[in-house]
PDB file of C-alpha atoms in Angstrom:
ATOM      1  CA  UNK A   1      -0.251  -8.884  20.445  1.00  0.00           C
ATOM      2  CA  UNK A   2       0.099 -12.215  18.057  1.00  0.00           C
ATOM      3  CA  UNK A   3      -0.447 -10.643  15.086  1.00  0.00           C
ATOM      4  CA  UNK A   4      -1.435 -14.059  13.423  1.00  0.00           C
ATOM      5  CA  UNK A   5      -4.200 -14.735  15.905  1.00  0.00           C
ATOM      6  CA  UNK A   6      -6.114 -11.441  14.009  1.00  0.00           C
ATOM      7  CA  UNK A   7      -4.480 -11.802  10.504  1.00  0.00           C
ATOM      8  CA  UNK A   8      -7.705 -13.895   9.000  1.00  0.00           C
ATOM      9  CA  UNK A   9     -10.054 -11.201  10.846  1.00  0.00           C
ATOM     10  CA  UNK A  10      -8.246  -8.449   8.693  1.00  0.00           C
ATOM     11  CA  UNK A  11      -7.947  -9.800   5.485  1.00  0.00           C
ATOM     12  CA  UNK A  12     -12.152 -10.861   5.390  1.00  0.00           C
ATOM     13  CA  UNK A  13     -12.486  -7.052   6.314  1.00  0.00           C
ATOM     14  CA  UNK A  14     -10.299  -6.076   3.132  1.00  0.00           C
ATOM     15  CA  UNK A  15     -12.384  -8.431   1.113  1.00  0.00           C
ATOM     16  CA  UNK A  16     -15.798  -7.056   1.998  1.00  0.00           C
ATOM     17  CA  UNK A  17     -14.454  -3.993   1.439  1.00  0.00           C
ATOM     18  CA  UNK A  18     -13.714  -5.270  -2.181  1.00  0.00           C
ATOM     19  CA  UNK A  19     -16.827  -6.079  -2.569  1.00  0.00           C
ATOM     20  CA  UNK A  20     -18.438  -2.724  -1.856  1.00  0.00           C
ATOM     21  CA  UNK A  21     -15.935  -1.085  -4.335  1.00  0.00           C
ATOM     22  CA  UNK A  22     -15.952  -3.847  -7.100  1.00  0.00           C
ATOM     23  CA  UNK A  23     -19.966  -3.611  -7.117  1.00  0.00           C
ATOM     24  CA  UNK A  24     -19.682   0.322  -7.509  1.00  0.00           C
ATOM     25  CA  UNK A  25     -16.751   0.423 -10.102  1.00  0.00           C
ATOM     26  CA  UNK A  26     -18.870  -1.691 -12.133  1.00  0.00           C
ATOM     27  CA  UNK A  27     -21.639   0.393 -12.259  1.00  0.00           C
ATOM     28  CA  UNK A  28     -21.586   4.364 -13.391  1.00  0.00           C
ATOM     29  CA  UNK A  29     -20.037   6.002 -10.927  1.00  0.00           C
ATOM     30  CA  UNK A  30     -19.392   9.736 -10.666  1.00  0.00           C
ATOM     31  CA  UNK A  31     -16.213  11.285  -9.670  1.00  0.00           C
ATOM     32  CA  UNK A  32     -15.591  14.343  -7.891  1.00  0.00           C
ATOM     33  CA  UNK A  33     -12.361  15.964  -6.286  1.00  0.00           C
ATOM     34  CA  UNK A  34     -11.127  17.292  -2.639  1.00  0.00           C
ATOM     35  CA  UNK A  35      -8.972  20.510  -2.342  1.00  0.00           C
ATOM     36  CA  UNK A  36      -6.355  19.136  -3.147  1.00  0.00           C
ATOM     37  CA  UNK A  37      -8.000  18.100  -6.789  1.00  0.00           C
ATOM     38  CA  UNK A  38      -7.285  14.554  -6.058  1.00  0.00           C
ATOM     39  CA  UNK A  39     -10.201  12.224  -7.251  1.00  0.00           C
ATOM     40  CA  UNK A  40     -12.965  10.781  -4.950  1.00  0.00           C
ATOM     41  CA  UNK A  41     -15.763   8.413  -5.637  1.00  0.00           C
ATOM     42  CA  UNK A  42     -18.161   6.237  -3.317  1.00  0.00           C
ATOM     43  CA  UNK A  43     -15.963   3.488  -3.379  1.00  0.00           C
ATOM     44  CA  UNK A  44     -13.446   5.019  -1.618  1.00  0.00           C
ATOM     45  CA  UNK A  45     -16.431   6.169   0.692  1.00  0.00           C
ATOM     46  CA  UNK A  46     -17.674   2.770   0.793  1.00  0.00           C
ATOM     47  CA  UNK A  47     -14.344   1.061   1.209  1.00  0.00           C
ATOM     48  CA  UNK A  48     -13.621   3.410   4.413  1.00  0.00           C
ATOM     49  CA  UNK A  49     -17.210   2.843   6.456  1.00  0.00           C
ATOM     50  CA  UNK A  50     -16.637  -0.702   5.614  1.00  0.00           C
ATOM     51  CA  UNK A  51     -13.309  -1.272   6.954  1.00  0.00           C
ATOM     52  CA  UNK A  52     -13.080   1.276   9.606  1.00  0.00           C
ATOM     53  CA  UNK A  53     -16.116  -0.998  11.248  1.00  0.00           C
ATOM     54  CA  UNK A  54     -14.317  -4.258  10.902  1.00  0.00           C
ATOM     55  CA  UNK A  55     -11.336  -2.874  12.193  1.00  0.00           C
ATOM     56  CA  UNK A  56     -13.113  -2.021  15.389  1.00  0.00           C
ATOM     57  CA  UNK A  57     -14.805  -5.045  16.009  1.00  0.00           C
ATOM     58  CA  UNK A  58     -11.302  -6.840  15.628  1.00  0.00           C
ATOM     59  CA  UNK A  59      -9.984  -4.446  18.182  1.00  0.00           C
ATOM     60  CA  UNK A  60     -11.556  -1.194  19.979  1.00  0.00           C
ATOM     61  CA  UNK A  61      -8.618   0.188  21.190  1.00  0.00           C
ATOM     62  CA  UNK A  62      -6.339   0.364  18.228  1.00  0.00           C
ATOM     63  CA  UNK A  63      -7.045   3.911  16.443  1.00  0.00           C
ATOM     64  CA  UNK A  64      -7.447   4.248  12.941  1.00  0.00           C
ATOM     65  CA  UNK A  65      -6.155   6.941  10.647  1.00  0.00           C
ATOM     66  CA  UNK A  66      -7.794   6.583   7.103  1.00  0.00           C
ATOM     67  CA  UNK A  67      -6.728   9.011   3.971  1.00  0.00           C
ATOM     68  CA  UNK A  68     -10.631   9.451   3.830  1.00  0.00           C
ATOM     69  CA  UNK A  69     -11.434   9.937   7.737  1.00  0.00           C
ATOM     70  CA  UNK A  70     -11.613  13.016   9.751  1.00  0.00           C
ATOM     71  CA  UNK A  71      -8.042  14.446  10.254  1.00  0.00           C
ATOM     72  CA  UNK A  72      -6.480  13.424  13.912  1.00  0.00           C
ATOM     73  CA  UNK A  73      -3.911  16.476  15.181  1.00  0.00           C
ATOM     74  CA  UNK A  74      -0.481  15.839  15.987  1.00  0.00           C
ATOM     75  CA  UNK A  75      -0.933  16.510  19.927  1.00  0.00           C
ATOM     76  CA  UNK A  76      -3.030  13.069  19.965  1.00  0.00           C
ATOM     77  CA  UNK A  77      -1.723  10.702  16.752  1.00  0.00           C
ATOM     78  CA  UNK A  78       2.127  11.433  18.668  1.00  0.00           C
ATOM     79  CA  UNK A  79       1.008   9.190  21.514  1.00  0.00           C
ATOM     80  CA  UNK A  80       0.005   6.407  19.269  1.00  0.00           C
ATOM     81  CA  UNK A  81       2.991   3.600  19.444  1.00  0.00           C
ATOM     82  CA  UNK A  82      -0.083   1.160  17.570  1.00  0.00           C
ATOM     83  CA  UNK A  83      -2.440   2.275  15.121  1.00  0.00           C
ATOM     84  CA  UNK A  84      -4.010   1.178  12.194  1.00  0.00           C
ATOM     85  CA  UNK A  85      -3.238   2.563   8.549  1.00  0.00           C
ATOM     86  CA  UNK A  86      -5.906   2.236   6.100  1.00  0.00           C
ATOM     87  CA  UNK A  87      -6.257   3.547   2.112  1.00  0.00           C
ATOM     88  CA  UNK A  88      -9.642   2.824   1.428  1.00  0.00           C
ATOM     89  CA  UNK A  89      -8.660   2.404  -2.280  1.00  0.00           C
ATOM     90  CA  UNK A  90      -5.191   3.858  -3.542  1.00  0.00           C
ATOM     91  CA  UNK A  91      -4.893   4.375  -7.403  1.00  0.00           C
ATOM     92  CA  UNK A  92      -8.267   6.164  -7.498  1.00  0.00           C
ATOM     93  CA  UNK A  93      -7.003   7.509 -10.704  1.00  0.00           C
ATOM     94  CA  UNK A  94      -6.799   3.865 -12.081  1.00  0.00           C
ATOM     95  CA  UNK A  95     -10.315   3.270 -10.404  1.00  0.00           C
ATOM     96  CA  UNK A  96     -11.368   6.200 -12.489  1.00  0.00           C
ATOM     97  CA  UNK A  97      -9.933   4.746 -15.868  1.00  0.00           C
ATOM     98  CA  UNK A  98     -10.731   1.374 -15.211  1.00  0.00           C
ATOM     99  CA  UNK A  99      -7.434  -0.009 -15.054  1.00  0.00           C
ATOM    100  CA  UNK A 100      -7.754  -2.540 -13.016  1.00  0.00           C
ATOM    101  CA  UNK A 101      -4.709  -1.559 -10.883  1.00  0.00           C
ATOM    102  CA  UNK A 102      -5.915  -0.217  -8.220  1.00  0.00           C
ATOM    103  CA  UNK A 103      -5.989  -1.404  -4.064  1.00  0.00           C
ATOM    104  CA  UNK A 104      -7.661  -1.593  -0.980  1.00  0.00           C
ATOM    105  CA  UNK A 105      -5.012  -1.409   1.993  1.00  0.00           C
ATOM    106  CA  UNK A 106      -4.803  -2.017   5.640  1.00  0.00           C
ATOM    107  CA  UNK A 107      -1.770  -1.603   7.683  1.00  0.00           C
ATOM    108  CA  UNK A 108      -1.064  -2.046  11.820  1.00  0.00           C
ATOM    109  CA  UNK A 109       1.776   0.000  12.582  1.00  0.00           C
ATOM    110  CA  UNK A 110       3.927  -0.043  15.554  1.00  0.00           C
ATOM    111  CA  UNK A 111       7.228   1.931  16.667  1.00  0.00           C
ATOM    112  CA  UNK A 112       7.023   3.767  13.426  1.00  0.00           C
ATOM    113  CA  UNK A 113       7.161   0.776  11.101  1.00  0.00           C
ATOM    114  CA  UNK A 114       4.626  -1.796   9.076  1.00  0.00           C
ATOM    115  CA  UNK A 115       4.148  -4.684  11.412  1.00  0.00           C
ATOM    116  CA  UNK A 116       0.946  -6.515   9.391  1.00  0.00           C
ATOM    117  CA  UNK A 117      -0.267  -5.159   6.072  1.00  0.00           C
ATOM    118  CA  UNK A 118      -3.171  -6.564   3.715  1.00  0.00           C
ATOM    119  CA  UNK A 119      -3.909  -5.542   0.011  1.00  0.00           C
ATOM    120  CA  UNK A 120      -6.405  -6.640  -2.190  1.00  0.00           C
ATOM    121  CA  UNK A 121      -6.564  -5.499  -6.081  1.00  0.00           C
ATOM    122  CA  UNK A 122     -10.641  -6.269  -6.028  1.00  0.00           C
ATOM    123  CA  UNK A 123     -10.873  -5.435 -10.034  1.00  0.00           C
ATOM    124  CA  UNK A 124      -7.901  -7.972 -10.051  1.00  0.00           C
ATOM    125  CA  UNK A 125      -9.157 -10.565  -8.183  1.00  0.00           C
ATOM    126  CA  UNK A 126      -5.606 -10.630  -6.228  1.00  0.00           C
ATOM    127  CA  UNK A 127      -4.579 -10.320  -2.841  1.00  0.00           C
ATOM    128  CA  UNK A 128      -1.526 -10.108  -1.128  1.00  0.00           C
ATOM    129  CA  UNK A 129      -1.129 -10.125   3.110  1.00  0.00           C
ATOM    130  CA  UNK A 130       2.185 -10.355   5.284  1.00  0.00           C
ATOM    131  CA  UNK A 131       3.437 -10.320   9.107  1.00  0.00           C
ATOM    132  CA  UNK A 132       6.800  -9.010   9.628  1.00  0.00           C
ATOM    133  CA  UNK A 133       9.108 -11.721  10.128  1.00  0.00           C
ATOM    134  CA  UNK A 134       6.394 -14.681   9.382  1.00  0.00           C
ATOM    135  CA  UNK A 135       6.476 -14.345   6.016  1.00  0.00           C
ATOM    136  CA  UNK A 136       3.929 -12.975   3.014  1.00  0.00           C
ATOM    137  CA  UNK A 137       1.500 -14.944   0.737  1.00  0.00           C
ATOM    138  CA  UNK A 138      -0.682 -14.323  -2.289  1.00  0.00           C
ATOM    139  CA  UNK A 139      -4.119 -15.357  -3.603  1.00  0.00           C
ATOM    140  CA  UNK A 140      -4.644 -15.439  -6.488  1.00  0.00           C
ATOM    141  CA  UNK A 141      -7.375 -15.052  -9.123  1.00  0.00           C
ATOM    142  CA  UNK A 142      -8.189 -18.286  -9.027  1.00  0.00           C
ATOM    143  CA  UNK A 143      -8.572 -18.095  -5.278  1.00  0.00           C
ATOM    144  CA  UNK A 144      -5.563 -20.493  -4.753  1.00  0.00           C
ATOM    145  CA  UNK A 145      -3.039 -18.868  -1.467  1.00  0.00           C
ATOM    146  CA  UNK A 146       1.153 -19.615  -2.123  1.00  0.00           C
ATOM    147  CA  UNK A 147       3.981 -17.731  -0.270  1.00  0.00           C
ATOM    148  CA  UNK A 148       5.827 -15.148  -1.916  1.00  0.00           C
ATOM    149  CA  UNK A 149       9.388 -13.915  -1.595  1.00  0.00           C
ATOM    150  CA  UNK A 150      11.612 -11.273  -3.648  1.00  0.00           C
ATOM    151  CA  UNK A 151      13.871 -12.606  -6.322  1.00  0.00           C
ATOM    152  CA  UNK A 152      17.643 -12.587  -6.837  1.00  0.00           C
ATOM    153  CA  UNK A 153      17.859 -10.081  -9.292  1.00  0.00           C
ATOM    154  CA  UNK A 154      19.673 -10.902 -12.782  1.00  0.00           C
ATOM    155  CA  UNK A 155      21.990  -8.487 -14.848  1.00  0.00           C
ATOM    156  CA  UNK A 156      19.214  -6.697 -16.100  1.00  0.00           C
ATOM    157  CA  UNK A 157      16.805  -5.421 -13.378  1.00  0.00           C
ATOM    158  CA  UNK A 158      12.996  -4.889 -13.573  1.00  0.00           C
ATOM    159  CA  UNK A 159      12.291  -1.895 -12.713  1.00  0.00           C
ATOM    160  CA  UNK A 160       8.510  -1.253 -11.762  1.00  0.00           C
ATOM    161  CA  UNK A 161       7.570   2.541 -12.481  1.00  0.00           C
ATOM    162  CA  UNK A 162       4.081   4.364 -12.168  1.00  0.00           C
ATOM    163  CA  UNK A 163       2.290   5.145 -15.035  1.00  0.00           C
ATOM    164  CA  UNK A 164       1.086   8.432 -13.286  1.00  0.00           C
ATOM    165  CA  UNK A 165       3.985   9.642 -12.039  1.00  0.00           C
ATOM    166  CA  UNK A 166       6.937   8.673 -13.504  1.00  0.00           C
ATOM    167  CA  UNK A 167       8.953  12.157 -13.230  1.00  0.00           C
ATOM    168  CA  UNK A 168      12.044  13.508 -14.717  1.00  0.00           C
ATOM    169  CA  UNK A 169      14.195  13.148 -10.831  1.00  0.00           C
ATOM    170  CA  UNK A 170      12.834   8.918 -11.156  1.00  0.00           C
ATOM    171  CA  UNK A 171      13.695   8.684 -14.797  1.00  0.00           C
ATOM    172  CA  UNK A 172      17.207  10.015 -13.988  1.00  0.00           C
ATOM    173  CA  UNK A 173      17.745   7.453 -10.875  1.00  0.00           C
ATOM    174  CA  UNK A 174      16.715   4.468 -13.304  1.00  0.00           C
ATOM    175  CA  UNK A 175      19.316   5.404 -15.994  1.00  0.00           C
ATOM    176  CA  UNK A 176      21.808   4.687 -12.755  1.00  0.00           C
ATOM    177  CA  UNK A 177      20.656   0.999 -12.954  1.00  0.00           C
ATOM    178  CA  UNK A 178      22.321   0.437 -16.332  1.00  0.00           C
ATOM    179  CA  UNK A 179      20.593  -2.010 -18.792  1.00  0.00           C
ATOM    180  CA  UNK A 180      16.939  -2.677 -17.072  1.00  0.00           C
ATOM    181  CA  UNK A 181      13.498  -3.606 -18.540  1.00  0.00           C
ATOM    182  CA  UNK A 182      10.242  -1.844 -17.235  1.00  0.00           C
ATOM    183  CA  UNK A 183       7.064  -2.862 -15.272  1.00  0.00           C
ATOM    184  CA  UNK A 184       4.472  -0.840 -15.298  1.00  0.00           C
ATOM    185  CA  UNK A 185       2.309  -0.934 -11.752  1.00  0.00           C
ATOM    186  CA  UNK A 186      -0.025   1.031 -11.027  1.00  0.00           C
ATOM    187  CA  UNK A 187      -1.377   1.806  -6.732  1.00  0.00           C
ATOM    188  CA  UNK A 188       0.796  -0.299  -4.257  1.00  0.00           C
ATOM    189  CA  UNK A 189       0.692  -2.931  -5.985  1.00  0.00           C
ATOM    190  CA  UNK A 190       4.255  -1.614  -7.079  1.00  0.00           C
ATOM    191  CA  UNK A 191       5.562  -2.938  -4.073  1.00  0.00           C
ATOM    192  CA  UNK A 192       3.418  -6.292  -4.346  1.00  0.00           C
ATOM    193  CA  UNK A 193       5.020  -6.903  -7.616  1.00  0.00           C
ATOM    194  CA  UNK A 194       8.511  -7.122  -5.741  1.00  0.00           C
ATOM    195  CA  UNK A 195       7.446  -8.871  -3.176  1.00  0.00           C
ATOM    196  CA  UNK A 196       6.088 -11.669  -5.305  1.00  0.00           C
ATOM    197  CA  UNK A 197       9.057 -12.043  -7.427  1.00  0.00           C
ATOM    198  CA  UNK A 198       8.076  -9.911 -10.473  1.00  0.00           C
ATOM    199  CA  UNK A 199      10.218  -6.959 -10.679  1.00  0.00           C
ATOM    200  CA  UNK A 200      13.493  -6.045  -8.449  1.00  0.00           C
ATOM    201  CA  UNK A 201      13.550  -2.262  -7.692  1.00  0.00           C
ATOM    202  CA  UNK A 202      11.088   0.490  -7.504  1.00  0.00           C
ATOM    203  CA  UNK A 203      12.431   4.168  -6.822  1.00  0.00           C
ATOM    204  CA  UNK A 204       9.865   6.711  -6.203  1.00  0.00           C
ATOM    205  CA  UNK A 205      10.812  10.058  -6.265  1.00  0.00           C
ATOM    206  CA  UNK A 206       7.736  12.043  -5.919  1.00  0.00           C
ATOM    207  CA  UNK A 207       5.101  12.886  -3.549  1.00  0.00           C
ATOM    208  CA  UNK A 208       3.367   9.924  -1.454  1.00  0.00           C
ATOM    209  CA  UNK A 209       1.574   9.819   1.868  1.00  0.00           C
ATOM    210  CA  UNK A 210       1.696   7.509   4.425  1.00  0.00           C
ATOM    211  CA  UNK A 211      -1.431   5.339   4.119  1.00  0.00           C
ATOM    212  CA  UNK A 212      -0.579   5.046   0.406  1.00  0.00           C
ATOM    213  CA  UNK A 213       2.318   2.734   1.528  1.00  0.00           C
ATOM    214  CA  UNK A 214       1.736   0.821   4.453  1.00  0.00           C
ATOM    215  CA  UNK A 215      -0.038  -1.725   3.218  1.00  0.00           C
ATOM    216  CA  UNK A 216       1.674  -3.021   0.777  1.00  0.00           C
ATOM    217  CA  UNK A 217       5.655  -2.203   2.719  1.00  0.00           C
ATOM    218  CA  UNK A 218       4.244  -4.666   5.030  1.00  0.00           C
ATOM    219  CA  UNK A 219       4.083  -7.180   2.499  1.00  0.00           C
ATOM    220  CA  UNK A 220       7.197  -5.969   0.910  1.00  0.00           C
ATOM    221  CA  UNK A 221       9.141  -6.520   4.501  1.00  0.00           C
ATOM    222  CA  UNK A 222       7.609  -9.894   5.124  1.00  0.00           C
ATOM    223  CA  UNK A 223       8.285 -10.883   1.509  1.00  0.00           C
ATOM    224  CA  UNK A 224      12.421 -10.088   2.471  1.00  0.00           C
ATOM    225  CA  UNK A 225      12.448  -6.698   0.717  1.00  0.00           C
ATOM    226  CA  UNK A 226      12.819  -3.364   2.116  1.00  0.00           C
ATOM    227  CA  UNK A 227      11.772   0.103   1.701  1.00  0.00           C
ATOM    228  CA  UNK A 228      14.753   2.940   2.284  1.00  0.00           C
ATOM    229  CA  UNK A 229      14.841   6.315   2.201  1.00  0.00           C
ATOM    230  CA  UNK A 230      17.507   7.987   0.069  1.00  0.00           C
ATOM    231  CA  UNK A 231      19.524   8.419   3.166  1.00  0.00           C
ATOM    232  CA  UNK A 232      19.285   4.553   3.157  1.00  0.00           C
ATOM    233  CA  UNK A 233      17.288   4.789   6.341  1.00  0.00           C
ATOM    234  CA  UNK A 234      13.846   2.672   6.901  1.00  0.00           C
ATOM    235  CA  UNK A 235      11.023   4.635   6.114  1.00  0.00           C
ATOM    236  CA  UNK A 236       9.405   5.583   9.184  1.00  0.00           C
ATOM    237  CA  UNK A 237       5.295   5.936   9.898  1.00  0.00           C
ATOM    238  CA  UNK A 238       3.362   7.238  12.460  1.00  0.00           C
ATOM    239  CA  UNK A 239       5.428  10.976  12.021  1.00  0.00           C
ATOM    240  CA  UNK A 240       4.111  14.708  12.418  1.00  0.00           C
ATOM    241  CA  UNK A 241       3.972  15.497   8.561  1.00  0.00           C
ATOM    242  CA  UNK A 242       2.145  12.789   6.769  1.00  0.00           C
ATOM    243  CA  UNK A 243       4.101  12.891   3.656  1.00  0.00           C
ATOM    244  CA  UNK A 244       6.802  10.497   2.686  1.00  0.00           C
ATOM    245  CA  UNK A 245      10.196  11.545   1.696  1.00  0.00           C
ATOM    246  CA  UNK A 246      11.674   9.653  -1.267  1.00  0.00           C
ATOM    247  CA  UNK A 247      12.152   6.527  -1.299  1.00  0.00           C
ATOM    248  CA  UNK A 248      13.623   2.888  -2.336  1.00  0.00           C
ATOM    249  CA  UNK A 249      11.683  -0.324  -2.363  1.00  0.00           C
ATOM    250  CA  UNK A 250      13.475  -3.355  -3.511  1.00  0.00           C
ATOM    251  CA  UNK A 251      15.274  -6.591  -2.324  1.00  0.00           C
ATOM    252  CA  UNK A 252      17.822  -6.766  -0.096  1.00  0.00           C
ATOM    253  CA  UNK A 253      20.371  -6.971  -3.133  1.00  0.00           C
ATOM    254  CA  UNK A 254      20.257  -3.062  -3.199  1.00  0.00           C
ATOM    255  CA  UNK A 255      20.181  -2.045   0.082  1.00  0.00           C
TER     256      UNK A 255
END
């Protein structure tokens, strides 16, 4: 597949999905939480129906697995070497307190890592889309599109950190750095803020899934970063257990 020939089709499905959840997290929305007491609203309802149609009309016989669609079992998602990744909106918490910082993300896996990945902060008015190997780009508020890259870290290294879960295990990793100033991120637009040259390193020690990365290690990888785990191996999608292990995304400096 030439990823490029379908990139366009993508990132217009990630943008009407931004429209759907920009309209509703301007008006009052109510929240209300799954099991797991995570926050839901019809954005991230919205956001789902909306892409999970424009991803089939771009290609039938790509499955999807979306944090908000029915759950696929192991005995049929193990076949998949291609699939798509989708999180309809990731930082519903920010959604919630109208931070701004929060995404809609679509990922195309294959072999286990992030081949494509688009991510659009709709409150933001950003976006941010990469191919592995053909490089990433941003557009920004002002609707203007320029290619972004990681930076050359200097002595002191920017280390982006979420404002939700910033735990005691992350806190102790960063004091490892030495002298370092911090960005504060919110969603996967942690990653984005590496990728586009705006902070170096970003450990995350905590509980993350895999749709809430994808995205935006797609952009990462295309943008000449990487994402490790702590056994400095590449973190790896498409695997029984959803869940991430910890991880490392920065430049290639660290790695």
């Amino acid at each position: 597949m030439h990823y490029s020939s379908i990139l366009s089709d993508v990132i217009k499905v990630a943008d009407e999905a931004s429209e759907r959840v920009l309209h509703i997290y301007q008006s009052d929305f109510k929240v209300q939480y799954k099991e797991d007491h995570s926050p839901i609203t019809a954005a991230d309802m919205a956001s789902h129906e909306t892409i999970v149609r424009g991803l089939r009309s771009i290609s039938r016989d790509i499955p999807i697995l979306s944090e908000e669609g029915d759950q696929v079992p192991w005995e049929e998602r193990k076949h998949w070497r291609r699939f798509w990744l989708i999180d309809p909106i990731d930082g519903t918490k920010d959604f919630t307190q109208r931070s701004g910082e929060f995404t809609v993300n679509i990922a195309l896996i294959e072999d286990g890592q992030p081949i494509m990945g688009v991510v659009t902060a709709p409150a933001l008015k950003e976006a941010y889309w990469g191919i592995k190997g053909e490089g990433a780009f941003k557009r920004d508020r002002t609707g203007r599109t320029h290619r972004i890259q990681v930076a050359e870290p200097k002595d002191i290294k920017r280390v982006v950190a979420s404002k939700n879960h910033l735990n005691d295990e992350t806190r102790a990793f960063i004091e490892t750095l030495g002298e370092h100033e911090t960005v504060q991120a919110g969603s996967s637009l942690k990653f984005c803020r590496i990728a586009e040259g705006h902070a170096d390193i970003y450990p995350r020690m905590g509980l993350t899934c895999e749709w809430d990365t994808a995205a935006a290690h797609a952009v990462l990888l295309a943008a000449g970063g990487k994402v490790q785990t702590l056994d400095n191996t590449p973190l790896q999608y498409g695997k029984e257990d959803i869940l991430n292990p910890h991880f490392i995304a920065a430049g290639n400096w660290y790695f």
